[in-house]
Short mmCIF file of C-alpha atoms in Angstrom, two decimals:
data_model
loop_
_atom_site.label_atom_id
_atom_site.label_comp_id
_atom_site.label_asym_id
_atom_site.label_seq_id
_atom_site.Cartn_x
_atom_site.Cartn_y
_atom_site.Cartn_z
CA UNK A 6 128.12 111.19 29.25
CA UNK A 7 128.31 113.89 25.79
CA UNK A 8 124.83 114.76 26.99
CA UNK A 9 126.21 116.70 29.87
CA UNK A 10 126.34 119.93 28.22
CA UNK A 11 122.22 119.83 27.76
CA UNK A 12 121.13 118.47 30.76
CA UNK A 13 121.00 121.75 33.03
CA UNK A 14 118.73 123.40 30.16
CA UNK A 15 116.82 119.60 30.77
CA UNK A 16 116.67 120.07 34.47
CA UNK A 17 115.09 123.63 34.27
CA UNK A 18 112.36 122.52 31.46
CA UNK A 19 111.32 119.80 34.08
CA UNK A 20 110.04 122.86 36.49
CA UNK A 21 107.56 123.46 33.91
CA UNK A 22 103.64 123.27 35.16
CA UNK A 23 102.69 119.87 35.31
CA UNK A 24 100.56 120.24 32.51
CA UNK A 25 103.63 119.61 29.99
CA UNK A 26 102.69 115.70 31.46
CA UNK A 27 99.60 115.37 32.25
CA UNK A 28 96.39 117.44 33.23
CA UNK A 29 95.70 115.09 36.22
CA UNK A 30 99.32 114.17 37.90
CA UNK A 31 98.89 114.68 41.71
CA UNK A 32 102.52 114.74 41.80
CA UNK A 33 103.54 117.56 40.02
CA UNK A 34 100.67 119.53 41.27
CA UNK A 35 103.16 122.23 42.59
CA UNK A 36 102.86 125.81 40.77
CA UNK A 37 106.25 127.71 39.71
CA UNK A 38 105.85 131.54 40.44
CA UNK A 39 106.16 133.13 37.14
CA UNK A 40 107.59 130.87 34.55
CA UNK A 41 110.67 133.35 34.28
CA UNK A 42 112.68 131.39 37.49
CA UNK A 43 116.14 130.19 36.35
CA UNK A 44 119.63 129.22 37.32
CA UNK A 45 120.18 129.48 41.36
CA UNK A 46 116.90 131.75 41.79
CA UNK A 47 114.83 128.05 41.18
CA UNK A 48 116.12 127.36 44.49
CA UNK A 49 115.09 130.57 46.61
CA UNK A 50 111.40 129.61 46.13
CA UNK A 51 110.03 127.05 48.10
CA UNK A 52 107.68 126.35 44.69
CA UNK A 53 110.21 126.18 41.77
CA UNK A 54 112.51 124.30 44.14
CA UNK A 55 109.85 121.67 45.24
CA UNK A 56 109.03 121.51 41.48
CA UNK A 57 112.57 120.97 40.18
CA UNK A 58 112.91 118.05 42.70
CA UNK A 59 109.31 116.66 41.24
CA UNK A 60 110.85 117.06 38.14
CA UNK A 61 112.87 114.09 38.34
CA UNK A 62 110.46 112.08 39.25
CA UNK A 63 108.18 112.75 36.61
CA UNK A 64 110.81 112.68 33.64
CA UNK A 65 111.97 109.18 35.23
CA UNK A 66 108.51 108.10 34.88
CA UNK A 67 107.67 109.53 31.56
CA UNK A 68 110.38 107.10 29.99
CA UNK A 69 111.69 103.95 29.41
CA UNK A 70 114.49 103.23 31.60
CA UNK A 71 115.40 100.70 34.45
CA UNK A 72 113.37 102.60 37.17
CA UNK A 73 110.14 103.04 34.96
CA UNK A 74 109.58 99.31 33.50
CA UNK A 75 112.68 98.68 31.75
CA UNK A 76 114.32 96.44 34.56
CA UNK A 77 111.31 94.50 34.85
CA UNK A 78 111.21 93.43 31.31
CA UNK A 79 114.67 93.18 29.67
CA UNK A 80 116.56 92.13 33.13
CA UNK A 81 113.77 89.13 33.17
CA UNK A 82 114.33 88.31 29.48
CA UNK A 83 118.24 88.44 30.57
CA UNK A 84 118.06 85.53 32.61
CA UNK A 85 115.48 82.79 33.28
CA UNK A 86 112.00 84.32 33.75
CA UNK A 87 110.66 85.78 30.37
CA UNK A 88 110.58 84.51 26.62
CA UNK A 89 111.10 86.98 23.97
CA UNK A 90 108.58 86.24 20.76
CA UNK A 91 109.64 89.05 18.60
CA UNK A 92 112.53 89.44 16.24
CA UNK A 93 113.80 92.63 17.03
CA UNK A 94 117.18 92.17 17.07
CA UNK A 95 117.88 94.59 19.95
CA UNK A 96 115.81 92.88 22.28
CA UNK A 97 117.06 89.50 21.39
CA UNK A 98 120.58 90.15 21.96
CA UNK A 99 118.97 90.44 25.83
CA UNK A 100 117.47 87.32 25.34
CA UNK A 101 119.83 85.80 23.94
CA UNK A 102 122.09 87.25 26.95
CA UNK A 103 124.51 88.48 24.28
CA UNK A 104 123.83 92.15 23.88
CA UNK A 105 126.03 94.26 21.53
CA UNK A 106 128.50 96.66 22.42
CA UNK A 107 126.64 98.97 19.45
CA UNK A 108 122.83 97.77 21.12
CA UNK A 109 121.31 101.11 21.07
CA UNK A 110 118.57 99.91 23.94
CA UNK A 111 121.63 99.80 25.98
CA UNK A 112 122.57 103.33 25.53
CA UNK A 113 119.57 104.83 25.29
CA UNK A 114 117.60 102.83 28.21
CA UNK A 115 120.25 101.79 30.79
CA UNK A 116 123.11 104.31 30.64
CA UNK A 117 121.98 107.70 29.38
CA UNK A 118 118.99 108.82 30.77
CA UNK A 119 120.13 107.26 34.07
CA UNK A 120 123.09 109.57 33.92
CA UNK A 121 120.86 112.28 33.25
CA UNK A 122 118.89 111.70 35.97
CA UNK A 123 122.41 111.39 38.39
CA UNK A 124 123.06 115.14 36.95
CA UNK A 125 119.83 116.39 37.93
CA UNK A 126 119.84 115.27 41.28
CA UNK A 127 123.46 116.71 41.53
CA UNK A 128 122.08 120.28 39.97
CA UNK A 129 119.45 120.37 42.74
CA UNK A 130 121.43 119.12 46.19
CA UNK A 131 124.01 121.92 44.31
CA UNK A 132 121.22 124.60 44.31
CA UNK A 133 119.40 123.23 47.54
CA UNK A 134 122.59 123.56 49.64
CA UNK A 135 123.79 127.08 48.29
CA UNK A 136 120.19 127.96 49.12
CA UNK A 137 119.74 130.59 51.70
CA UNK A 138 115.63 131.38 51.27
CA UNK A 139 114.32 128.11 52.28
CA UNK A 140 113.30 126.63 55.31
CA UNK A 141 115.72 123.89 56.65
CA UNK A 142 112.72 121.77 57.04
CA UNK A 143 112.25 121.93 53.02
CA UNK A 144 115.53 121.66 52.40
CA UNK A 145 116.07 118.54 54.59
CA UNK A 146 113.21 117.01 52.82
CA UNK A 147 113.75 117.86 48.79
CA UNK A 148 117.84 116.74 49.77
CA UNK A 149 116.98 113.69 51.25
CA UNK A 150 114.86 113.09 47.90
CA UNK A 151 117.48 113.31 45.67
CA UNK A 152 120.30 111.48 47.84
CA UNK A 153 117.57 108.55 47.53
CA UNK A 154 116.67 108.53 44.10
CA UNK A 155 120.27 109.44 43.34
CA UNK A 156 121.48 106.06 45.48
CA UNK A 157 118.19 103.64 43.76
CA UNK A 158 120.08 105.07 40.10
CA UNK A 159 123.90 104.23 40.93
CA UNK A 160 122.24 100.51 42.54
CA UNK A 161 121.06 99.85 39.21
CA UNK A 162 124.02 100.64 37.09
CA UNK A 163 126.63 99.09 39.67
CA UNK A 164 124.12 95.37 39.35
CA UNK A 165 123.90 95.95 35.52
CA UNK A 166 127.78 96.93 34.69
CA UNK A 167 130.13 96.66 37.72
CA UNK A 168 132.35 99.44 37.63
CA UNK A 169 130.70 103.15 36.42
CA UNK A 170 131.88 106.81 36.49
CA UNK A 171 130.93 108.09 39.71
CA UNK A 172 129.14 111.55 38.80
CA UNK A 173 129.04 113.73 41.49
CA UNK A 174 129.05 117.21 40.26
CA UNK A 175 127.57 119.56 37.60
CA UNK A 176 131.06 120.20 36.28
CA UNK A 177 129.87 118.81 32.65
CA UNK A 178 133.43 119.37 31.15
CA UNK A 179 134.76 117.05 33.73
CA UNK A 180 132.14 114.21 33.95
CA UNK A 181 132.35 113.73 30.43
CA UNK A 182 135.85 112.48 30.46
CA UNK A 183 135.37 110.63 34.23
CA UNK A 184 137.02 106.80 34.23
CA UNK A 185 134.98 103.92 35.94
CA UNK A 186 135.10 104.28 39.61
CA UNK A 187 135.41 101.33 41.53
CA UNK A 188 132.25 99.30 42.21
CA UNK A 189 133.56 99.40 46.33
CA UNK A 190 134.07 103.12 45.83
CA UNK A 191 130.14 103.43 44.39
CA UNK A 192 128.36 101.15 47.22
CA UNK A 193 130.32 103.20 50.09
CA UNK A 194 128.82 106.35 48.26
CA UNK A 195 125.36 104.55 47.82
CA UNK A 196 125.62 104.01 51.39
CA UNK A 197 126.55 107.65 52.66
CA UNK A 198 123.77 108.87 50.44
CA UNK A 199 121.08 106.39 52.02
CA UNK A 200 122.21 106.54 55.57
CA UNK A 201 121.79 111.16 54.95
CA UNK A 202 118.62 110.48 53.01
CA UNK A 203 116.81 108.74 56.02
CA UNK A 204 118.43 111.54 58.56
CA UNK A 205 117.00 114.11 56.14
CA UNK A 206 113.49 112.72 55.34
CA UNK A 207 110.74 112.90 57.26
CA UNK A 208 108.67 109.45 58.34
CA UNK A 209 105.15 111.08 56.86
CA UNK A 210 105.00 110.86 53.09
CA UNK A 211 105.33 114.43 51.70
CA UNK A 212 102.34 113.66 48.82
CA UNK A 213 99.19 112.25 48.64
CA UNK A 214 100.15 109.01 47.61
CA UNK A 215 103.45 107.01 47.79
CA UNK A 216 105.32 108.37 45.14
CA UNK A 217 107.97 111.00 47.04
CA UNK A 218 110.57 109.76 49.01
CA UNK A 219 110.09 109.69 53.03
CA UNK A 220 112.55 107.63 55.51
CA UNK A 221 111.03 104.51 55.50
CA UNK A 222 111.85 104.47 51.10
CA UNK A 223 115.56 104.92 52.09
CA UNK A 224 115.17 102.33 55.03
CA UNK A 225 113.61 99.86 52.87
CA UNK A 226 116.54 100.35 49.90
CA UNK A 227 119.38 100.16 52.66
CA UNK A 228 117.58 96.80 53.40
CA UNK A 229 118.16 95.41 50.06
CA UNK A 230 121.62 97.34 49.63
CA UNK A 231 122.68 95.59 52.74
CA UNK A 232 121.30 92.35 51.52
CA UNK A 233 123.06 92.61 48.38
CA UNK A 234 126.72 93.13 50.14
CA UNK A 235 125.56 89.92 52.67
CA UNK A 236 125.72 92.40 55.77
CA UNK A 237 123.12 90.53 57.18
CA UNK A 238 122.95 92.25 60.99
CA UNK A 239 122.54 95.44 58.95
CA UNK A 240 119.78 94.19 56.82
CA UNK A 241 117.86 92.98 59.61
CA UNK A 242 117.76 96.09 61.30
CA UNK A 243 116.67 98.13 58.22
CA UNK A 244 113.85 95.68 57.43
CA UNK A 245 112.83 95.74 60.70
CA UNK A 246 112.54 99.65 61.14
CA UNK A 247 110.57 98.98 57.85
CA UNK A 248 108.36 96.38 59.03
CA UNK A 249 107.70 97.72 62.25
CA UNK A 250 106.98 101.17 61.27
CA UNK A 251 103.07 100.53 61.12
CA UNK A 252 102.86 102.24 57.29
CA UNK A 253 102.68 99.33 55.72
CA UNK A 254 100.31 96.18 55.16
CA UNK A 255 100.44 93.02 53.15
CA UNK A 256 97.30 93.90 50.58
CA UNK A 257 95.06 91.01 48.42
CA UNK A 258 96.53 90.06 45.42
CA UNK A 259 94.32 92.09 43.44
CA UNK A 260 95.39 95.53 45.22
CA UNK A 261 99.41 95.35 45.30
CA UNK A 262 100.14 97.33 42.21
CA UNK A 263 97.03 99.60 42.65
CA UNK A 264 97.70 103.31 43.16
CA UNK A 265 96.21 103.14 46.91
CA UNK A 266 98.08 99.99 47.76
CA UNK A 267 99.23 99.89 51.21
CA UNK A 268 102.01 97.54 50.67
CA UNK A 269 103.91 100.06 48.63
CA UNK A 270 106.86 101.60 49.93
CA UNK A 271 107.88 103.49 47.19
CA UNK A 272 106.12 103.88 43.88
CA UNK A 273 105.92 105.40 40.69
CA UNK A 274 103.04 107.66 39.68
CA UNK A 275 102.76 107.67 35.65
CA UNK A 276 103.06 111.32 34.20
CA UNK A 277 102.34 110.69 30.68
CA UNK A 278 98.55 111.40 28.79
CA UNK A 279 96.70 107.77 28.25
CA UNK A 280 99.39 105.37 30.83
CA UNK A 281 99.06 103.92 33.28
CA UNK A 282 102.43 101.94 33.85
CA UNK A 283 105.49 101.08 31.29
CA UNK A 284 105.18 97.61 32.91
CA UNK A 285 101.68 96.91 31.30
CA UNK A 286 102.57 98.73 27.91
CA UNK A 287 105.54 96.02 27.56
CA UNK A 288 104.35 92.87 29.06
CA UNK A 289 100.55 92.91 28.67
CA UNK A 290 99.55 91.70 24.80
CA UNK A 291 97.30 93.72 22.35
CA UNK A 292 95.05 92.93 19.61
CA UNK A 293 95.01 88.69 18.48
CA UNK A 294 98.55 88.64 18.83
CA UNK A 295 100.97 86.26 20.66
CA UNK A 296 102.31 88.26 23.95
CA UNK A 297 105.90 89.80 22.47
CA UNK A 298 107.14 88.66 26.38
CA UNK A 299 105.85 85.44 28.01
CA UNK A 300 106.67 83.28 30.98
CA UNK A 301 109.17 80.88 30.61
CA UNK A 302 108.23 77.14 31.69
CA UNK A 303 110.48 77.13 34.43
CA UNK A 304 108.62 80.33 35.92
CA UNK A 305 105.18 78.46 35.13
CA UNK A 306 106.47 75.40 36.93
CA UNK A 307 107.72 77.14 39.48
CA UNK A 308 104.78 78.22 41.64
CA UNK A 309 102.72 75.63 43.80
CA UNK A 310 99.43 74.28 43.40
CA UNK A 311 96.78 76.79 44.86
CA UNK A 312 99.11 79.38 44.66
CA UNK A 313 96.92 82.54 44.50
CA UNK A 314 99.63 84.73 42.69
CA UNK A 315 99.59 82.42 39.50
CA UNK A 316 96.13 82.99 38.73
CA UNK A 317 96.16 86.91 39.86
CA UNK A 318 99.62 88.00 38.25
CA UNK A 319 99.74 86.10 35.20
CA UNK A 320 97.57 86.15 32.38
CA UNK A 321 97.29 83.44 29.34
CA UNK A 322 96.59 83.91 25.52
CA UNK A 323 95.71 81.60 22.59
CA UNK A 324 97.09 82.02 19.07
CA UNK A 325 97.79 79.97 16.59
CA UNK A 326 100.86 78.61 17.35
CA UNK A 327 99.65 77.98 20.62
CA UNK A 328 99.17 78.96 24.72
CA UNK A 329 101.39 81.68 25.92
CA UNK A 330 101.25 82.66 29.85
CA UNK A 331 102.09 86.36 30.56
CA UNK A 332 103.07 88.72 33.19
CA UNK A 333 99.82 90.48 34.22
CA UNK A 334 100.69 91.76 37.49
CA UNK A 335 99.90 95.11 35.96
CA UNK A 336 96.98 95.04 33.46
CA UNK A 337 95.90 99.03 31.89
CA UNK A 338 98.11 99.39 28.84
CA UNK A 339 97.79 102.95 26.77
CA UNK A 340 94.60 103.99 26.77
CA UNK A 341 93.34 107.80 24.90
CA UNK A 342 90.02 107.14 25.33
CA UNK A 343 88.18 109.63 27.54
CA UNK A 344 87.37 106.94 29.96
CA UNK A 345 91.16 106.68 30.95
CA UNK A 346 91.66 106.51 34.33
CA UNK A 347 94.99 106.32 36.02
CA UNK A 348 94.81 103.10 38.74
CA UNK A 349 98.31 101.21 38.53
CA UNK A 350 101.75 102.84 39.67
CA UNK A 351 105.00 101.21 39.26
CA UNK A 352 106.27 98.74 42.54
CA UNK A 353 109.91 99.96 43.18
CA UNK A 354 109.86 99.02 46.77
CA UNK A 355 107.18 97.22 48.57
CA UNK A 356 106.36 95.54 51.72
CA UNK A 357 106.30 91.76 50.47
CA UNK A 358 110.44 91.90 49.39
CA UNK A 359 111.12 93.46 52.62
CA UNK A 360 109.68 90.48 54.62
CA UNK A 361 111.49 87.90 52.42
CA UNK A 362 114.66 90.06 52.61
CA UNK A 363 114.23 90.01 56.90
CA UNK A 364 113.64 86.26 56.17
CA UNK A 365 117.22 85.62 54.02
CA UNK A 366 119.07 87.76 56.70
CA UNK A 367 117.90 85.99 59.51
CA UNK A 368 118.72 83.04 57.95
CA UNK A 369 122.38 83.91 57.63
CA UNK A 370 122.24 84.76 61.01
CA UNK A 371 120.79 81.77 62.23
CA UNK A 372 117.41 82.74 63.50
CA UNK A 373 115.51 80.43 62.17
CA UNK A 374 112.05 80.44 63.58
CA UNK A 375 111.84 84.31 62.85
CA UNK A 376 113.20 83.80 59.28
CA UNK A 377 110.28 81.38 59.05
CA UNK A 378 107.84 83.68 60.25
CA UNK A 379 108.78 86.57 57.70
CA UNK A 380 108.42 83.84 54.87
CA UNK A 381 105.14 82.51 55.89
CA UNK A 382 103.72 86.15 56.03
CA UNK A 383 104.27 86.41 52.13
CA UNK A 384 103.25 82.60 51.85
CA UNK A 385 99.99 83.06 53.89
CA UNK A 386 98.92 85.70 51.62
CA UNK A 387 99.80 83.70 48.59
CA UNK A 388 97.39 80.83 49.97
CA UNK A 389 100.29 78.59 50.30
CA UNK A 390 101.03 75.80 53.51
CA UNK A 391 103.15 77.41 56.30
CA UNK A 392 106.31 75.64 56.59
CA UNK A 393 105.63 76.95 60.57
CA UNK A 394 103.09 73.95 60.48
CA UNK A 395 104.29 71.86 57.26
CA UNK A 396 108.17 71.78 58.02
CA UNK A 397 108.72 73.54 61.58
CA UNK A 398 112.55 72.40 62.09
CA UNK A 399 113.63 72.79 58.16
CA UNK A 400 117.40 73.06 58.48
CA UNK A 401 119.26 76.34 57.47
CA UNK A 402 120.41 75.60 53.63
CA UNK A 403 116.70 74.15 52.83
CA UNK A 404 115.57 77.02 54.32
CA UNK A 405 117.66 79.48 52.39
CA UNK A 406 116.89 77.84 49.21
CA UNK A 407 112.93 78.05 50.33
CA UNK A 408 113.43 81.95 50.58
CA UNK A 409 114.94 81.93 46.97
CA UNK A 410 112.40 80.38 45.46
CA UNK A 411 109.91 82.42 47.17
CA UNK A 412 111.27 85.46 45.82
CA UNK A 413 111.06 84.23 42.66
CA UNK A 414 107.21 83.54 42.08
CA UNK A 415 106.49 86.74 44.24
CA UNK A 416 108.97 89.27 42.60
CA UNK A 417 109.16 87.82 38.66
CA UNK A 418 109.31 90.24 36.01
CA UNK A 419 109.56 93.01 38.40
CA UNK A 420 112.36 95.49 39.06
CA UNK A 421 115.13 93.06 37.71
CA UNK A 422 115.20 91.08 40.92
CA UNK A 423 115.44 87.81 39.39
CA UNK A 424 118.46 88.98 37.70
CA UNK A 425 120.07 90.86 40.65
CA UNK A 426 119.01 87.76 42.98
CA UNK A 427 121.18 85.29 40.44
CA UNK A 428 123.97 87.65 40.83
CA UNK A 429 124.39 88.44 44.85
CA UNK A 430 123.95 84.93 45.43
CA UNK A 431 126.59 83.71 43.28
CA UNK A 432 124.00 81.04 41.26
CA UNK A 433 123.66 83.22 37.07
CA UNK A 434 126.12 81.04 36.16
CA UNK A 435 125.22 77.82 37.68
CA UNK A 436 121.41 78.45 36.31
CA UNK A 437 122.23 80.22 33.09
CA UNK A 438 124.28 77.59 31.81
CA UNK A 439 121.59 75.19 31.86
CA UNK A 440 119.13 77.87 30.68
CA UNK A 441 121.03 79.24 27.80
CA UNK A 442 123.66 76.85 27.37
CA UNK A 443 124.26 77.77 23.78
CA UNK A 444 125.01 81.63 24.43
CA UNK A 445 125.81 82.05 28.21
CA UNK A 446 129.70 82.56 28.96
CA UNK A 447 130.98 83.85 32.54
CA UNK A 448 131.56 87.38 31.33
CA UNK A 449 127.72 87.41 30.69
CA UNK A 450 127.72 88.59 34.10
CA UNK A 451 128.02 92.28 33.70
CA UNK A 452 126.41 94.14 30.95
CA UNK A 453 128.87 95.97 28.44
CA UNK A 454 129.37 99.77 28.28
CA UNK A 455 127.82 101.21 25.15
CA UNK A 456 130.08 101.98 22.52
CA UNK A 457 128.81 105.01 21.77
CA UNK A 458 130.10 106.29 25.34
CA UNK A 459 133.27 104.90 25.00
CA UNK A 460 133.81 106.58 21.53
CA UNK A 461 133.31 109.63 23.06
CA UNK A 462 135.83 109.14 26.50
CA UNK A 463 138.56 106.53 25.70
CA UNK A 464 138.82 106.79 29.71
CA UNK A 465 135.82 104.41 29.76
CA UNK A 466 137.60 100.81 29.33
CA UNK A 467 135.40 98.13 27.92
CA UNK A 468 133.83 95.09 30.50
CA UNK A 469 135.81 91.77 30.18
CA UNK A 470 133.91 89.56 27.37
CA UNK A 471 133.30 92.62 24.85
CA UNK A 472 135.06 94.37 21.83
#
């Protein structure tokens, strides 16, 4: 929260042409008028305001943080889905599930530049609304943006470390000495910040590809929002204005993390010279050696014979010391060659983990032959037996359990849902006791707050478990 005081001066660098990123980024491909547009003038041009909104998408993507890889990797090392083969001792206090108060990943991956992000989506509703030269159309649209990216930020931090500072203005002077706000205060904002983002945003995609905010993004993330809080009625009805809004298709395995793939609700477009996605960079080995992340044998175990996902999503490599089985969902890592080519874009939302959350809803609720239909559609694609045909009257808790496992072998090491999945349905500690037995302790639960932030606001009191 000390970075406060810098981040306007951040937010107004990240209206610069798009060719501070990248010569070729569709996304940023918005010109500002002069290059002398600052303060409240970036919003009374429908450019420089358009381009301060793409700005935060394109600085989220040009880092490492839990929207751009960073959840996929260390929230699946957390818990039961990745191996960590390094000895970095940062990264093993996440595999280890005993991360440091003083673990500088935390700080600098998890907490600040999400933050950062929170301010700059603050700094542009601010200028948006006090905006009197743009269309309400535009408006509507780059506010709706911001409310959504701002509500996908505050999800992750509430999942990682319960209670946060709820950051809702540009008043630097205040934020940095904020308290932790309630985690029921946080969700009823995430809430009121989906439900105005899907009023606001239009059902067309405003860019080429899938990589701006329309409704259907803040649909699809009320879906799992209301999944996570067990409002299953509400869940239902988002994933089925999802579902049923004809955007969206199941694609082969080989397509879902391509940049055209039509299952994608909501992706990120890499920004940076030479990437492709911060998924593949981590996960996907170089060179002779082992992979520095592989599957765990539980993960390998867990998917069925035939299953089409285990030979399309995960790779396997042979060293010395033996065969390691990695994530390969996403396969281009860097690459400065001059035959780059930019094909993979980050899954935050897709089609597949709407169905299966429609599927756990309608469980809860006791629709049973629909909740089997939504789990057969990810199932059919997978190659797998439909428990339509192989198990037609499955009872409810069979079913449920069914639906968990599912999302396990379709969603691994992606987006932290293993990790948030262990959490909303009250099983981490059951399953990390057993996994980690010699580290994992209740208070594992939550993440700690960085020291570092805590140094600097004594109002920020420490998670239960840490010194």
């Amino acid at each position: 929260m000390n970075r406060m005081k810098i981040i306007l001066k951040y937010l107004l660098l990240m209206i610069l042409p798009a060719s501070c990123w990248t010569g070729c980024a569709k996304l940023l491909d918005v010109p500002v008028p002069d290059g002398k547009t600052t303060g409240r003038e970036v919003f009374n041009n429908k450019d420089s305001a358009t381009a301060a909104v793409l700005g935060i998408y394109a600085a989220i993507s040009s880092t490492n943080n839990p929207l751009s890889g960073a959840a996929s990797v260390f929230n699946s090392v957390y818990v039961d889905d990745l191996i960590y083969t390094g000895s970095q001792r940062q990264i093993n206090d996440f595999y280890v599930s005993n991360i440091a108060t003083d673990n500088t990943l935390l700080q600098t991956i998890f907490w600040a530049p999400v933050y950062k992000y929170i301010y700059s989506t603050n700094a542009c509703i601010k200028g948006l609304a006090e905006s009197d030269e743009l269309t309400s159309e535009l408006k509507n649209q780059l506010t709706g943006e911001c409310k959504f990216l701002r509500a996908l930020l505050y999800f992750n931090l509430i999942r990682c470390f319960g209670d946060v500072p709820l950051v809702q203005s540009t008043l630097y002077m205040e934020n940095e000495q904020m308290p932790r706000t309630s985690v029921g205060q946080v969700e009823n904002f995430i809430i009121e910040d989906l439900k105005a983002a899907k009023s606001l945003l239009s059902s067309a995609y405003p860019s080429a590809d899938r990589v701006r905010a329309n409704r259907w993004c803040a649909g699809a993330l009320l879906a799992e929002f209301y999944l996570y809080r067990k409002e299953w009625a509400l869940a239902d009805k988002e994933a089925s204005e999802v579902i049923n809004a004809g955007y969206y298709h199941l694609e082969d395995i080989e397509k879902v993390f391509l940049s055209g793939s039509k299952e994608a609700i909501f992706q990120l477009q890499p920004v940076l010279i030479g990437h492709n996605t911060m998924e593949a960079n981590w996960l996907v080995p170089s060179g002779t050696g082992r992979p520095v992340f592989a599957l765990t044998t539980s993960l390998s175990a867990a998917f069925e014979s035939g299953d089409k996902r285990k030979k399309g999503w995960i790779g396997s490599k042979t060293v010395s010391s033996g065969i390691y089985e990695y994530v390969f969902k996403y396969r281009q890592r860097l690459d400065f060659s001059s035959n780059f080519k930019l094909t993979e874009f980050s899954a935050v939302l897709r089609l597949a983990a709407i169905y299966l959350a429609r599927a756990e809803a309608r469980t809860a609720l006791g629709q049973l032959p629909d909740a089997i239909n939504d789990l057969d559609m990810v199932r059919q694609r997978a190659g797998l037996p439909l428990i339509a045909v192989e198990y037609p009257s499955i009872p409810a808790n069979e079913l449920a359990e069914k639906i968990q496992h599912e999302r396990r072998v379709e969603l691994f090491a992606e987006f932290g849902y293993r990790l948030y999945d262990l959490k909303r349905t009250d099983r981490i500690n059951e399953v990390m006791k057993t996994t980690k037995p010699d580290h994992w302790v209740e208070t594992d639960t939550l993440w700690p707050i960085p020291a570092s932030e805590i140094m600097l606001n004594p109002l920020l009191l420490q998670n239960k478990g840490y010194k």
